[in-house]
């Protein structure tokens, strides 16, 4: 008969160190515009700096946001900006922020800033010229 071993415990003090990260561009906080800024970088205020990343969609699999967050992971404060909902119109997708995404960010010790799209324009991509995707 096979003996079954059961292990129980708690792991604490786990520290991560990201390797092979991209160089982060510094942006002055007063001139920061989330719509025109890079997808990741460093926000610089008077005597403080925080690394940031932003998502273009609340969906985790469509735009690879974890690669952007990975580049900021060595900073002491790591906020990410995530749109709550992204509606691409009649012929597009409707993406919504899921609870599992919020939970995952919490486990990674990443702060979330919720954002929203205020307006939109019709897509000019070749594959969307003849439909109503925005």
Short mmCIF file of C-alpha atoms in Angstrom, two decimals:
data_model
loop_
_atom_site.label_atom_id
_atom_site.label_comp_id
_atom_site.label_asym_id
_atom_site.label_seq_id
_atom_site.Cartn_x
_atom_site.Cartn_y
_atom_site.Cartn_z
CA UNK A 1 0.00 0.00 0.00
CA UNK A 2 1.24 3.51 -0.82
CA UNK A 3 1.74 5.95 1.99
CA UNK A 4 0.30 9.43 1.43
CA UNK A 5 2.19 12.42 2.78
CA UNK A 6 0.36 15.66 3.52
CA UNK A 7 2.26 18.93 3.81
CA UNK A 8 0.83 22.10 5.30
CA UNK A 9 2.52 25.45 5.69
CA UNK A 10 2.65 29.11 4.82
CA UNK A 11 5.19 30.86 2.62
CA UNK A 12 6.01 34.42 3.62
CA UNK A 13 8.46 37.07 2.55
CA UNK A 14 8.51 36.10 -1.14
CA UNK A 15 10.45 38.63 -3.18
CA UNK A 16 10.54 38.83 -6.98
CA UNK A 17 13.26 40.35 -9.10
CA UNK A 18 12.52 40.94 -12.77
CA UNK A 19 15.38 40.37 -15.21
CA UNK A 20 15.80 41.55 -18.80
CA UNK A 21 13.40 44.46 -18.38
CA UNK A 22 13.15 47.36 -20.82
CA UNK A 23 14.56 50.79 -20.01
CA UNK A 24 11.80 52.97 -18.58
CA UNK A 25 11.34 56.47 -19.95
CA UNK A 26 10.83 59.18 -17.31
CA UNK A 27 7.81 61.47 -17.62
CA UNK A 28 7.14 64.54 -15.50
CA UNK A 29 3.89 64.06 -13.56
CA UNK A 30 2.58 67.50 -14.52
CA UNK A 31 2.94 66.68 -18.24
CA UNK A 32 1.65 63.11 -18.01
CA UNK A 33 -1.25 62.30 -20.34
CA UNK A 34 -2.39 58.68 -20.12
CA UNK A 35 -3.69 58.76 -23.71
CA UNK A 36 -0.44 59.97 -25.27
CA UNK A 37 2.12 58.38 -22.97
CA UNK A 38 4.09 55.21 -23.46
CA UNK A 39 2.56 51.91 -22.30
CA UNK A 40 5.02 51.86 -19.39
CA UNK A 41 7.47 54.27 -17.82
CA UNK A 42 8.39 56.23 -14.73
CA UNK A 43 6.32 59.12 -13.40
CA UNK A 44 8.57 61.71 -11.82
CA UNK A 45 7.32 64.19 -9.22
CA UNK A 46 9.30 66.59 -7.00
CA UNK A 47 11.28 64.02 -5.04
CA UNK A 48 9.51 60.77 -5.88
CA UNK A 49 9.31 58.34 -8.76
CA UNK A 50 6.87 55.53 -9.45
CA UNK A 51 6.81 53.12 -12.35
CA UNK A 52 3.51 52.75 -14.22
CA UNK A 53 2.01 50.58 -16.91
CA UNK A 54 -1.26 50.84 -18.76
CA UNK A 55 -3.60 48.40 -20.43
CA UNK A 56 -5.50 49.18 -23.64
CA UNK A 57 -8.21 46.65 -22.83
CA UNK A 58 -9.46 45.01 -19.62
CA UNK A 59 -8.95 41.63 -21.29
CA UNK A 60 -5.69 39.98 -20.18
CA UNK A 61 -5.15 37.91 -23.33
CA UNK A 62 -5.70 40.42 -26.09
CA UNK A 63 -2.95 43.02 -25.66
CA UNK A 64 -0.37 41.22 -23.44
CA UNK A 65 -0.43 43.67 -20.49
CA UNK A 66 1.67 41.40 -18.25
CA UNK A 67 4.74 42.09 -20.40
CA UNK A 68 4.28 45.82 -19.72
CA UNK A 69 3.84 45.28 -16.00
CA UNK A 70 6.89 43.01 -15.90
CA UNK A 71 9.05 45.92 -17.09
CA UNK A 72 7.97 47.95 -14.06
CA UNK A 73 8.12 45.18 -11.47
CA UNK A 74 11.47 46.16 -9.89
CA UNK A 75 10.10 49.54 -8.75
CA UNK A 76 8.97 50.06 -5.18
CA UNK A 77 5.50 51.28 -6.18
CA UNK A 78 3.83 49.65 -9.17
CA UNK A 79 0.50 51.06 -10.34
CA UNK A 80 -1.20 49.95 -13.53
CA UNK A 81 -4.05 51.68 -15.33
CA UNK A 82 -6.82 49.36 -16.54
CA UNK A 83 -9.98 50.38 -18.40
CA UNK A 84 -13.11 49.02 -16.71
CA UNK A 85 -14.90 48.35 -19.98
CA UNK A 86 -14.02 48.57 -23.65
CA UNK A 87 -16.87 48.41 -26.14
CA UNK A 88 -15.70 48.25 -29.76
CA UNK A 89 -19.12 48.74 -31.32
CA UNK A 90 -21.56 46.54 -33.18
CA UNK A 91 -18.93 44.48 -35.01
CA UNK A 92 -16.29 44.59 -32.28
CA UNK A 93 -15.76 43.01 -28.88
CA UNK A 94 -17.14 44.00 -25.49
CA UNK A 95 -14.40 43.54 -22.92
CA UNK A 96 -15.06 43.96 -19.18
CA UNK A 97 -12.73 43.92 -16.20
CA UNK A 98 -12.98 40.59 -14.38
CA UNK A 99 -12.67 40.01 -10.64
CA UNK A 100 -9.87 37.50 -11.27
CA UNK A 101 -7.77 40.29 -12.81
CA UNK A 102 -8.17 42.43 -9.69
CA UNK A 103 -7.32 39.45 -7.50
CA UNK A 104 -4.24 38.67 -9.57
CA UNK A 105 -2.98 42.27 -9.33
CA UNK A 106 -3.46 42.10 -5.58
CA UNK A 107 -1.37 38.93 -5.34
CA UNK A 108 1.39 40.60 -7.39
CA UNK A 109 1.26 43.70 -5.14
CA UNK A 110 0.33 45.95 -8.07
CA UNK A 111 -2.00 48.91 -7.48
CA UNK A 112 -4.85 49.40 -9.93
CA UNK A 113 -6.12 52.69 -11.28
CA UNK A 114 -9.44 52.19 -13.04
CA UNK A 115 -9.97 54.10 -16.25
CA UNK A 116 -12.62 54.45 -18.93
CA UNK A 117 -12.86 55.45 -22.56
CA UNK A 118 -14.68 58.74 -23.00
CA UNK A 119 -14.93 58.75 -26.79
CA UNK A 120 -13.94 56.65 -29.78
CA UNK A 121 -13.27 56.82 -33.50
CA UNK A 122 -13.98 54.31 -36.24
CA UNK A 123 -11.10 51.91 -36.72
CA UNK A 124 -8.88 52.56 -39.75
CA UNK A 125 -7.29 49.12 -39.76
CA UNK A 126 -7.55 47.30 -43.08
CA UNK A 127 -9.48 44.35 -41.64
CA UNK A 128 -12.15 46.67 -40.15
CA UNK A 129 -12.82 49.10 -43.02
CA UNK A 130 -16.13 47.52 -44.00
CA UNK A 131 -17.68 46.95 -40.58
CA UNK A 132 -18.74 49.06 -37.61
CA UNK A 133 -15.83 48.38 -35.26
CA UNK A 134 -14.55 51.39 -33.36
#
